[in-house]
XYZ file of C-alpha atoms in Angstrom:
711
model
C 0.000 0.000 0.000
C 2.830 2.390 0.818
C 4.589 1.725 -2.452
C 1.390 2.360 -4.363
C 0.947 5.662 -2.411
C 4.410 6.868 -3.386
C 3.785 5.994 -7.009
C 0.567 7.932 -7.054
C 2.187 11.001 -5.482
C 4.627 11.158 -8.346
C 1.862 11.489 -10.874
C 1.998 14.609 -12.991
C -1.695 15.160 -12.922
C -2.295 17.232 -9.850
C -6.107 16.795 -9.672
C -6.039 13.037 -9.833
C -3.195 12.896 -7.283
C -5.113 15.000 -4.782
C -8.183 12.738 -5.077
C -6.175 9.564 -4.537
C -4.195 11.216 -1.690
C -7.408 12.264 0.044
C -8.787 8.699 -0.154
C -5.605 7.239 1.229
C -5.314 9.841 3.977
C -8.804 8.957 5.112
C -7.615 5.410 5.714
C -4.413 6.544 7.439
C -6.253 8.813 9.854
C -8.072 5.801 11.211
C -4.765 4.161 12.211
C -3.661 4.787 15.828
C 0.028 5.216 14.891
C 2.531 4.563 12.118
C 3.480 0.956 12.609
C 5.907 0.328 9.738
C 8.649 2.521 8.193
C 7.867 4.356 4.988
C 9.970 4.635 1.851
C 9.465 8.150 0.507
C 10.015 8.780 -3.205
C 8.578 11.945 -4.732
C 9.108 13.551 -8.084
C 7.961 17.087 -8.844
C 5.390 16.944 -6.059
C 3.650 20.006 -4.693
C 5.209 21.119 -1.432
C 1.809 21.728 0.164
C 0.888 18.086 -0.555
C 4.114 17.044 1.165
C 3.154 19.139 4.208
C -0.225 17.434 4.349
C 1.416 14.008 4.154
C 3.908 14.898 6.916
C 1.041 16.053 9.121
C -0.611 12.642 8.712
C 2.557 10.580 9.032
C 4.072 12.431 12.033
C 0.927 13.607 13.792
C 2.128 17.248 13.864
C 0.024 20.306 13.101
C 1.347 22.786 10.529
C 0.446 26.354 9.588
C 1.672 27.127 6.071
C 2.567 30.660 5.040
C 0.910 31.699 1.747
C 4.360 32.396 0.335
C 5.325 28.714 0.690
C 5.020 27.362 -2.873
C 7.055 25.037 -5.098
C 7.736 21.511 -6.336
C 9.924 19.028 -4.471
C 11.681 15.799 -5.418
C 12.733 13.204 -2.828
C 14.590 9.990 -3.659
C 14.837 7.402 -0.908
C 16.345 3.878 -1.072
C 15.289 2.537 2.331
C 12.335 2.904 4.677
C 12.417 5.667 7.341
C 10.700 5.958 10.700
C 8.768 8.981 11.926
C 11.826 10.882 13.247
C 13.830 10.340 10.093
C 10.887 11.420 7.970
C 10.595 14.709 9.877
C 14.355 15.371 9.512
C 14.064 14.768 5.759
C 11.075 17.120 5.694
C 13.062 19.880 7.421
C 15.966 19.358 5.009
C 13.609 19.680 2.043
C 12.235 22.929 3.464
C 15.755 24.267 3.937
C 16.743 23.412 0.360
C 13.755 25.325 -0.997
C 14.338 28.372 1.252
C 11.733 27.635 3.897
C 11.949 26.864 7.607
C 9.765 25.244 10.258
C 9.273 27.326 13.420
C 7.975 25.109 16.253
C 5.358 26.446 18.649
C 3.360 25.114 21.567
C 0.854 23.097 19.515
C 1.540 23.944 15.887
C 4.553 24.360 13.617
C 4.702 27.379 11.318
C 6.270 26.979 7.878
C 7.557 30.350 6.683
C 10.271 31.639 4.318
C 13.711 31.131 5.848
C 14.577 34.832 5.494
C 11.983 35.772 8.134
C 12.336 32.687 10.349
C 14.902 34.381 12.630
C 12.304 36.989 13.525
C 9.842 34.344 14.657
C 9.774 32.628 18.031
C 12.502 30.105 17.197
C 13.808 28.118 20.195
C 16.874 29.382 22.039
C 19.166 26.490 22.954
C 22.396 26.113 24.893
C 23.614 23.316 22.627
C 22.277 21.597 19.502
C 22.044 18.101 20.955
C 18.522 16.647 20.783
C 17.496 19.130 18.080
C 16.892 18.281 14.441
C 19.887 19.412 12.344
C 17.755 21.508 10.007
C 15.680 23.110 12.761
C 16.150 26.915 12.985
C 17.478 27.786 16.452
C 19.089 30.719 18.250
C 22.161 30.244 20.424
C 24.140 32.592 22.668
C 27.843 31.653 22.888
C 30.042 33.146 25.609
C 33.551 34.055 24.401
C 36.189 33.882 27.122
C 39.642 34.843 25.820
C 39.227 36.899 22.651
C 37.019 39.802 21.649
C 33.639 38.761 20.282
C 33.581 41.760 17.927
C 36.841 40.600 16.321
C 35.426 37.112 15.588
C 32.340 38.412 13.758
C 34.155 39.351 10.482
C 35.805 35.894 10.445
C 32.557 33.946 10.895
C 30.320 36.144 8.740
C 31.024 34.264 5.447
C 29.977 30.984 7.116
C 26.461 32.250 7.879
C 23.856 32.111 5.043
C 22.009 35.294 4.096
C 18.906 34.272 6.022
C 20.971 33.639 9.170
C 22.023 36.130 11.837
C 25.350 36.742 13.614
C 26.060 39.640 15.974
C 28.342 40.449 18.913
C 27.279 42.057 22.186
C 30.387 43.857 23.431
C 29.454 44.587 27.107
C 29.216 40.855 27.963
C 31.491 39.620 25.111
C 28.976 37.129 23.681
C 27.943 36.061 20.169
C 24.300 35.683 19.108
C 23.741 33.186 16.237
C 20.446 32.329 14.538
C 20.514 29.568 11.884
C 19.754 25.886 11.474
C 21.006 23.703 14.299
C 23.696 21.916 12.332
C 25.321 25.138 11.121
C 25.070 26.674 14.602
C 26.849 23.623 16.015
C 29.563 23.965 13.369
C 30.056 27.654 14.189
C 30.257 26.819 17.920
C 32.961 24.240 17.186
C 34.987 26.809 15.240
C 34.638 29.368 18.049
C 35.873 26.851 20.617
C 39.070 26.432 18.579
C 39.570 30.179 18.218
C 38.717 31.120 21.801
C 42.043 30.052 23.315
C 44.221 31.805 25.877
C 47.272 33.545 24.439
C 50.618 31.918 25.084
C 52.449 35.238 25.158
C 54.325 36.122 28.313
C 55.230 39.489 29.810
C 58.675 40.105 31.210
C 59.857 43.012 33.329
C 63.431 44.151 32.728
C 64.726 46.529 35.400
C 67.376 49.059 34.326
C 70.226 50.246 36.496
C 71.868 53.050 34.547
C 69.947 53.977 31.389
C 66.504 55.584 31.132
C 63.663 53.206 30.290
C 61.993 55.799 28.061
C 65.150 56.358 26.005
C 65.797 52.630 25.615
C 62.207 51.995 24.444
C 62.497 54.821 21.922
C 65.716 53.379 20.460
C 64.425 49.798 20.296
C 61.093 50.866 18.794
C 62.884 52.686 15.984
C 65.050 49.583 15.456
C 62.027 47.263 15.231
C 60.213 49.580 12.827
C 63.239 49.756 10.548
C 63.581 45.979 10.605
C 59.905 45.539 9.654
C 60.329 47.882 6.667
C 63.418 46.086 5.331
C 62.195 42.532 6.056
C 58.396 42.169 5.714
C 58.586 38.504 6.796
C 59.882 39.599 10.188
C 56.512 41.108 11.067
C 54.614 37.823 10.615
C 53.234 36.487 13.886
C 52.496 38.127 17.189
C 54.141 41.567 17.385
C 56.580 42.380 20.153
C 55.484 45.228 22.375
C 57.633 47.362 24.667
C 56.343 49.757 27.327
C 58.470 51.916 29.621
C 57.518 52.303 33.290
C 59.142 55.560 34.350
C 58.272 55.129 38.026
C 60.373 51.947 38.445
C 62.648 52.610 35.427
C 61.711 49.245 33.950
C 60.733 47.930 30.521
C 57.799 45.565 29.994
C 58.329 43.097 27.119
C 55.499 41.145 25.501
C 55.896 38.711 22.589
C 57.293 35.351 21.634
C 60.265 33.944 23.496
C 62.781 34.377 20.667
C 62.010 38.087 20.281
C 62.094 38.643 24.028
C 65.513 36.997 24.357
C 66.879 39.131 21.528
C 65.515 42.334 23.065
C 66.834 41.459 26.536
C 70.305 41.110 25.051
C 70.082 44.526 23.400
C 68.793 46.098 26.620
C 71.680 44.611 28.611
C 74.216 46.167 26.207
C 72.514 49.564 26.307
C 72.117 49.643 30.093
C 75.712 50.684 30.801
C 76.938 53.351 33.256
C 78.071 56.795 32.133
C 81.211 58.501 33.387
C 80.618 60.664 36.452
C 80.339 64.331 35.640
C 79.852 63.702 31.938
C 76.070 63.145 31.974
C 74.774 66.550 30.920
C 71.420 66.946 29.252
C 69.509 69.888 27.824
C 65.780 69.791 28.549
C 63.630 72.157 26.489
C 60.454 73.416 28.120
C 57.159 73.959 26.316
C 55.000 75.883 28.785
C 56.906 76.588 32.014
C 59.570 79.255 32.434
C 63.064 77.821 32.851
C 64.209 80.479 35.279
C 61.268 79.821 37.597
C 61.859 76.058 37.652
C 65.506 76.297 38.681
C 64.680 77.112 42.309
C 62.240 74.210 42.605
C 64.557 71.719 40.918
C 67.522 72.735 43.039
C 65.553 71.917 46.177
C 64.462 68.557 44.769
C 67.951 67.683 43.519
C 69.483 68.506 46.908
C 67.330 65.888 48.592
C 68.081 63.355 45.849
C 71.823 64.019 46.078
C 71.814 63.597 49.854
C 69.970 60.298 49.483
C 72.531 59.073 46.940
C 75.366 60.149 49.244
C 73.864 58.331 52.220
C 73.498 55.115 50.215
C 77.028 55.274 48.765
C 79.676 52.755 50.070
C 82.154 53.861 52.741
C 85.378 55.160 51.128
C 88.140 52.579 51.234
C 85.679 49.721 51.704
C 84.277 48.752 48.308
C 81.034 46.929 48.586
C 80.693 47.788 52.275
C 77.457 48.640 53.951
C 76.161 52.124 53.399
C 77.048 54.469 56.171
C 77.152 58.090 57.133
C 80.834 58.609 56.514
C 79.995 60.467 53.293
C 78.819 63.973 54.152
C 75.714 65.477 52.640
C 77.762 68.378 51.318
C 79.543 66.042 48.933
C 76.177 64.866 47.624
C 75.086 68.396 46.829
C 77.951 68.703 44.315
C 76.527 65.895 42.173
C 73.873 68.076 40.540
C 74.154 71.358 38.664
C 71.080 73.022 37.135
C 71.258 76.117 34.944
C 68.551 77.969 33.033
C 69.039 79.295 29.497
C 66.441 82.040 29.150
C 67.128 82.583 25.435
C 65.933 79.076 24.485
C 63.807 78.488 27.622
C 65.768 75.329 28.394
C 67.328 73.676 31.439
C 70.910 72.400 31.419
C 71.171 69.591 33.966
C 74.381 67.826 34.959
C 73.777 64.876 37.291
C 74.048 61.091 37.581
C 71.583 59.145 35.410
C 69.268 58.123 38.260
C 68.959 61.716 39.481
C 68.359 62.965 35.925
C 65.544 60.458 35.544
C 63.933 61.713 38.730
C 64.353 65.326 37.665
C 62.870 64.576 34.231
C 59.804 63.090 35.906
C 59.385 66.224 38.030
C 59.898 68.512 35.020
C 57.337 66.577 32.947
C 54.704 67.113 35.653
C 55.520 70.807 36.051
C 55.890 71.652 32.357
C 52.210 71.389 31.478
C 49.814 73.676 29.671
C 48.172 75.904 32.229
C 44.568 76.813 31.867
C 43.453 80.408 31.366
C 40.546 82.197 32.982
C 38.290 84.726 31.267
C 36.849 87.015 33.961
C 33.876 89.232 33.164
C 32.859 91.756 35.803
C 29.440 93.379 35.448
C 28.833 96.704 37.241
C 25.201 97.766 36.994
C 24.010 101.014 38.589
C 20.544 102.532 38.344
C 19.849 105.758 40.190
C 17.031 108.323 40.205
C 17.266 111.804 41.754
C 14.414 114.281 42.191
C 14.720 117.746 43.708
C 12.058 120.401 44.401
C 12.611 123.872 45.951
C 10.091 126.652 46.583
C 10.437 129.765 48.736
C 9.830 133.526 49.030
C 12.302 136.062 50.460
C 11.359 139.674 51.361
C 13.200 142.982 51.626
C 11.666 146.250 53.023
C 13.347 149.691 53.204
C 11.421 152.660 54.718
C 13.842 155.548 55.204
C 11.308 157.963 56.833
C 10.304 155.565 59.563
C 13.855 154.175 59.791
C 12.588 150.651 59.162
C 14.741 148.169 57.285
C 14.004 144.429 57.169
C 14.577 141.366 54.988
C 14.481 137.592 55.065
C 17.522 135.708 53.762
C 17.169 131.925 53.892
C 20.103 129.544 53.653
C 19.347 128.538 50.059
C 22.860 128.565 48.601
C 23.075 130.445 45.325
C 19.321 131.158 45.522
C 19.631 133.213 48.724
C 18.561 136.847 48.668
C 21.997 138.130 49.652
C 23.661 136.277 46.761
C 21.107 137.590 44.248
C 21.625 141.183 45.429
C 25.416 140.765 45.230
C 25.169 139.458 41.678
C 22.908 142.355 40.688
C 25.401 144.882 42.118
C 28.290 143.291 40.212
C 26.288 143.357 37.010
C 25.462 147.047 37.521
C 29.111 147.855 38.088
C 30.102 145.873 34.999
C 32.431 143.500 36.927
C 30.972 140.274 35.589
C 34.395 138.652 35.190
C 34.599 137.956 38.921
C 31.322 135.996 38.945
C 31.926 132.291 39.519
C 29.755 129.452 38.277
C 28.883 128.407 41.824
C 27.286 131.856 42.446
C 24.780 131.507 39.623
C 21.468 130.197 41.037
C 19.578 127.323 39.459
C 15.880 127.232 38.714
C 13.480 130.138 38.376
C 14.232 133.397 40.204
C 11.386 135.947 40.044
C 11.640 139.340 41.748
C 8.734 141.790 42.279
C 8.480 145.066 44.209
C 8.652 148.888 44.149
C 12.035 150.572 44.474
C 11.142 154.129 43.315
C 9.786 155.887 46.403
C 10.932 156.296 49.936
C 9.115 153.173 50.966
C 10.721 150.471 48.903
C 9.986 146.775 49.100
C 10.658 143.686 47.058
C 10.084 139.939 47.024
C 12.241 137.154 45.503
C 10.437 133.974 44.503
C 12.704 130.904 43.976
C 11.426 127.681 42.376
C 13.395 124.647 41.232
C 12.349 121.190 39.975
C 15.030 118.655 39.020
C 14.637 115.076 37.786
C 17.712 113.015 36.851
C 17.982 109.301 35.992
C 21.197 107.324 35.591
C 21.650 103.863 34.138
C 25.261 102.734 33.918
C 26.401 99.296 32.797
C 30.102 98.472 32.660
C 31.511 95.044 31.786
C 35.308 94.999 32.014
C 36.792 91.723 30.762
C 40.288 90.349 31.273
C 41.994 87.030 30.476
C 44.874 85.716 32.555
C 46.760 82.524 33.261
C 46.052 80.357 36.254
C 47.660 81.831 39.406
C 48.735 84.986 37.551
C 47.527 88.478 38.448
C 45.979 90.618 35.720
C 44.788 94.229 35.727
C 42.798 96.330 33.281
C 42.229 100.104 33.557
C 39.856 102.042 31.315
C 39.591 105.728 32.212
C 41.437 109.032 32.447
C 44.399 110.359 34.374
C 42.849 113.356 36.193
C 45.004 116.033 37.938
C 44.288 116.822 41.592
C 45.799 119.940 43.220
C 47.527 118.896 46.425
C 49.074 122.288 47.382
C 50.056 125.784 46.241
C 52.648 128.389 47.237
C 53.009 132.092 46.472
C 55.354 134.835 47.689
C 54.997 138.646 47.683
C 57.821 141.030 46.845
C 58.139 144.818 47.420
C 59.456 147.143 44.731
C 61.957 149.335 46.590
C 60.458 151.958 48.896
C 57.124 151.692 47.191
C 54.271 150.200 49.131
C 53.034 148.179 46.173
C 53.571 144.426 46.326
C 53.905 141.895 43.561
C 53.248 138.170 43.535
C 56.376 136.144 42.783
C 57.229 132.493 42.201
C 53.721 131.028 42.396
C 53.438 127.257 41.902
C 51.059 124.357 42.598
C 51.693 120.717 43.371
C 49.505 118.345 41.356
C 48.901 114.638 41.760
C 47.412 112.638 38.908
C 45.152 109.697 39.625
C 43.432 107.237 37.342
C 39.686 107.760 37.198
C 37.531 105.177 35.446
C 37.145 101.404 35.622
C 39.808 99.266 37.282
C 39.752 95.482 37.530
C 42.498 93.499 39.208
C 42.068 89.739 39.476
C 44.154 86.694 40.371
C 42.437 83.335 39.661
C 43.309 79.938 41.064
C 41.717 76.868 39.476
C 41.008 74.171 42.039
C 40.226 70.497 41.511
C 37.205 70.251 39.262
C 35.624 73.444 37.931
C 35.827 75.696 40.987
C 37.816 78.930 40.668
C 39.178 80.923 43.596
C 39.395 84.619 42.708
C 41.121 87.515 44.424
C 39.150 90.483 43.125
C 39.783 94.201 43.367
C 37.148 96.222 41.505
C 36.851 100.013 41.360
C 34.622 102.359 39.378
C 35.224 106.094 39.730
C 34.051 109.186 37.851
C 34.391 112.947 38.073
C 31.314 114.885 39.183
C 30.862 117.659 36.579
C 28.900 119.979 38.864
C 31.478 119.798 41.671
C 34.574 120.700 39.700
C 35.477 123.760 41.744
C 38.548 125.651 40.631
C 39.771 126.226 44.175
C 39.184 122.796 45.636
C 39.737 120.630 42.585
C 37.450 118.036 41.071
C 35.186 115.764 43.080
C 34.970 112.067 42.175
C 32.417 109.330 42.719
C 33.996 106.041 43.744
C 32.635 102.525 43.974
C 35.180 99.961 45.134
C 35.090 96.338 46.246
C 37.917 94.023 47.279
C 37.236 90.417 48.196
C 38.178 86.735 47.739
C 35.461 84.424 46.426
C 34.977 80.857 45.216
C 32.798 80.394 42.137
C 32.080 77.537 39.743
C 33.121 77.696 36.115
C 30.723 79.601 33.829
C 28.479 80.712 36.702
C 27.497 84.209 37.806
C 28.214 85.289 41.377
C 27.256 88.585 43.004
C 30.237 90.245 44.668
C 28.385 93.018 46.452
C 26.081 95.932 45.986
C 24.193 98.821 47.468
C 20.511 99.685 47.603
C 20.189 103.279 48.780
C 16.902 105.178 49.202
C 17.176 108.702 50.664
C 14.504 111.336 51.263
C 15.567 114.733 52.601
C 13.103 117.469 53.473
C 14.048 120.856 54.924
C 11.946 123.944 55.674
C 13.016 127.462 56.679
C 10.472 130.040 57.816
C 9.948 133.281 59.698
C 8.643 132.556 63.210
C 4.897 133.105 63.630
C 4.476 134.493 60.115
C 5.542 131.238 58.548
C 2.893 129.323 60.540
C -0.045 131.326 59.252
C -2.214 129.167 56.968
C -1.840 129.952 53.252
C -0.154 133.321 53.869
C 2.628 131.534 55.697
C 3.997 130.246 52.385
C 5.165 133.794 51.676
C 7.550 133.591 54.621
C 8.792 130.033 54.130
C 11.473 128.256 52.066
C 11.157 124.464 51.490
C 13.617 122.015 49.920
C 12.904 118.324 49.174
C 15.459 115.822 47.748
C 14.695 112.210 46.768
C 17.631 109.917 45.850
C 17.258 106.223 45.021
C 20.265 104.214 43.906
C 20.724 100.516 43.049
C 24.275 99.254 42.529
C 25.280 95.633 41.968
C 28.604 94.020 40.995
C 28.553 90.556 39.394
C 31.340 88.194 38.401
C 31.379 85.625 35.574
C 34.536 83.453 35.271
C 35.112 81.052 32.366
C 37.933 78.494 32.368
C 39.703 78.214 28.996
C 41.418 74.831 29.134
C 42.309 74.485 25.435
C 42.718 76.710 22.357
C 39.282 75.692 21.052
C 37.506 77.298 24.015
C 39.635 80.428 23.699
C 38.768 80.687 20.005
C 35.052 80.255 20.751
C 34.800 83.135 23.228
C 37.169 85.320 21.223
C 34.962 84.905 18.150
C 31.934 86.131 20.111
C 33.695 89.323 21.218
C 35.249 89.822 17.796
C 31.890 89.501 16.044
C 30.274 91.957 18.480
C 32.877 94.662 17.792
C 32.585 94.087 14.052
C 28.790 94.488 14.203
C 29.220 97.800 16.021
C 31.644 98.978 13.343
C 29.205 98.020 10.601
C 26.461 99.957 12.356
C 28.761 103.009 12.545
C 29.450 102.792 8.833
C 25.777 103.198 8.076
C 25.882 106.723 9.555
C 27.375 108.530 6.589
C 29.185 111.813 7.218
C 28.046 114.137 4.437
C 30.999 116.467 4.925
C 33.438 113.639 4.213
C 31.497 111.137 2.089
C 34.620 109.300 0.905
C 35.993 108.636 4.391
C 35.059 105.253 5.903
C 35.669 104.252 9.516
C 37.959 101.253 10.120
C 36.412 97.789 9.966
C 37.667 94.431 11.201
C 37.768 91.631 8.684
C 35.509 88.566 8.961
C 37.164 85.681 10.829
C 37.300 83.598 7.643
C 39.334 86.255 5.826
C 41.626 86.669 8.832
C 42.547 82.976 8.628
C 43.159 83.201 4.891
C 44.992 86.540 4.688
C 46.638 86.689 8.126
C 45.641 90.319 8.866
C 42.787 91.821 10.879
C 42.284 95.318 9.450
C 41.149 95.999 5.902
C 44.351 97.716 4.866
C 44.167 98.757 1.229
C 47.654 98.807 -0.268
C 48.821 102.148 -1.560
C 48.389 102.582 -5.258
C 51.723 102.450 -7.055
C 52.014 105.250 -9.616
C 52.531 104.049 -13.150
C 56.140 104.123 -14.331
C 57.101 107.176 -16.351
C 57.159 106.725 -20.120
C 60.585 105.981 -21.594
C 62.424 109.004 -22.998
C 62.207 109.467 -26.757
C 65.185 108.220 -28.777
C 67.805 110.881 -29.617
C 67.413 112.557 -32.976
C 70.471 112.705 -35.179
C 71.185 116.307 -36.232
C 71.288 117.105 -39.962
C 74.662 116.851 -41.630
C 74.593 120.439 -42.893
C 74.770 121.773 -39.363
C 78.364 120.702 -39.284
C 78.210 118.416 -36.250
C 79.800 115.527 -38.087
C 83.436 115.041 -38.928
C 84.597 116.810 -41.987
């Protein structure tokens, strides 16, 4: 019956085959289990018919993807049991580009390209799994890098498979059929072996480990260029440990033996007093390092002297018979300021120690950009109102007046100014005598009874908004100062003498002079930053803002200045704003002067009263903004911002054309791109070179009849 079934499945007529297969399957479904092996021979059979047959023969449930289509051919020479049939079925699916994805109760048959995205089983090993079953396996790599194995194994994985490395845990994830996954795991086990390289430590006694490594590295590189076969195999690596003055060798034994021999020949002592080296500095100042290095070398020399053998007893125990003064003569350090270099003469071990100290001191120091913001907003309001009287009655002998203490607006000052104007002596009037505000006088000065009234009124409203942002850049632990202002003279003293002309009583002034002191008035910023561990900056700040008061510039007393100063030490984080100090001042001053009794009369009392009210409100704050510039890139970034701001201001100034000089343009900074290309900042137009003068005309030969030729 089985042979007849196989023959019928190979029929080319699909309709007839399906009818016969359905009849036979009806009989097979009634059987409890497959009792006898089956010999499976198919030729150009539909793959869906094969799936139906496998479902009957193995008792498994299948879900077939609509994309599963094709014709299969199976040639078998011996009967197979249920397990062998299912393995052959999986192999047939794999050959035609399909895969079986097992589930809880059904098996899905899908294209192999998408099988890895289905719920394929994840196994630890492929034992007990059909060879053609799609599985996922995670392989732990112990000795080599998983990422380095991926390019080697990639060609062994089919396109529908998956291979990836997870670097944090050093594992490989493989998704493919079980047989290929087992083959890949076997290859990985042969690759994942511990290295047989050894590391040797060679301690040096006389030479410097860094210098020896540099020489041997150059030798190995030259050998590799001349003999390419010498570089085959594991490379030999050399690393210098400056702390212990040792060399670490890693590689095969033959190379390590050869290098140890070279190191032994190079590690030879140098004659005492002849080991002089010149060390060029990159960032530090040679003259400043001499003092530090002399102190360090003194301690090193004393230690060498204490450990030296006792004179006359070679190889004896170290003792104190060698004085420390003899050890101090072992080292000589000089600074060459022209080349910023150190000339060191010392034994090799001391030079190595000094080189280590110099390397840690000769580092690029960070810079600090300090921006100080001084913001001041003030408002001042003043109001004055008063009436002053003067009465002169000659017949009754009555004279009276009121003169309030109102400065230049007092009645006595106004009368004095009027008298000087009448006399024509206006040159002696000073600016401080001229009253401010409205001065209105009324009265009758024609008769014997004369009277007058002076009405003074003043209203003043002044607002001030000042913002100053001085900026300075300095090195770490270096003091910097910026001053923007004027040098104003202050009279500190004067001296005059008088002389008599003979018997005459007239005197003359002789040898007058004044002593003057000039002080800077403006914005001053003095700062010394210190960068601590992390981003904190310690700043010693001295900030001063001063200005000359225009209204108080008296000729006799000299100018008066406003001064705002702060001096402090603060700690602030990088690129943060910190308030240094400030002042909030709110003043209200009211004063009233009046005639007793008369000034208290309602309404009419205002005629005998003088009132003055001043309101002053001032807000002053000083802020600090430090920025650490650790590399040239940060310095370029902040410099570009300031540079672009100044250039924008210059462009705005160019838009204001001066009609008197239309051809004159204010200076303008170049764009940063042009500065890099041309190497200059200002737009300097080269002077036009005048054209060369025309060549002189050729000489004209005179006519022969003029007799210039030889006769």
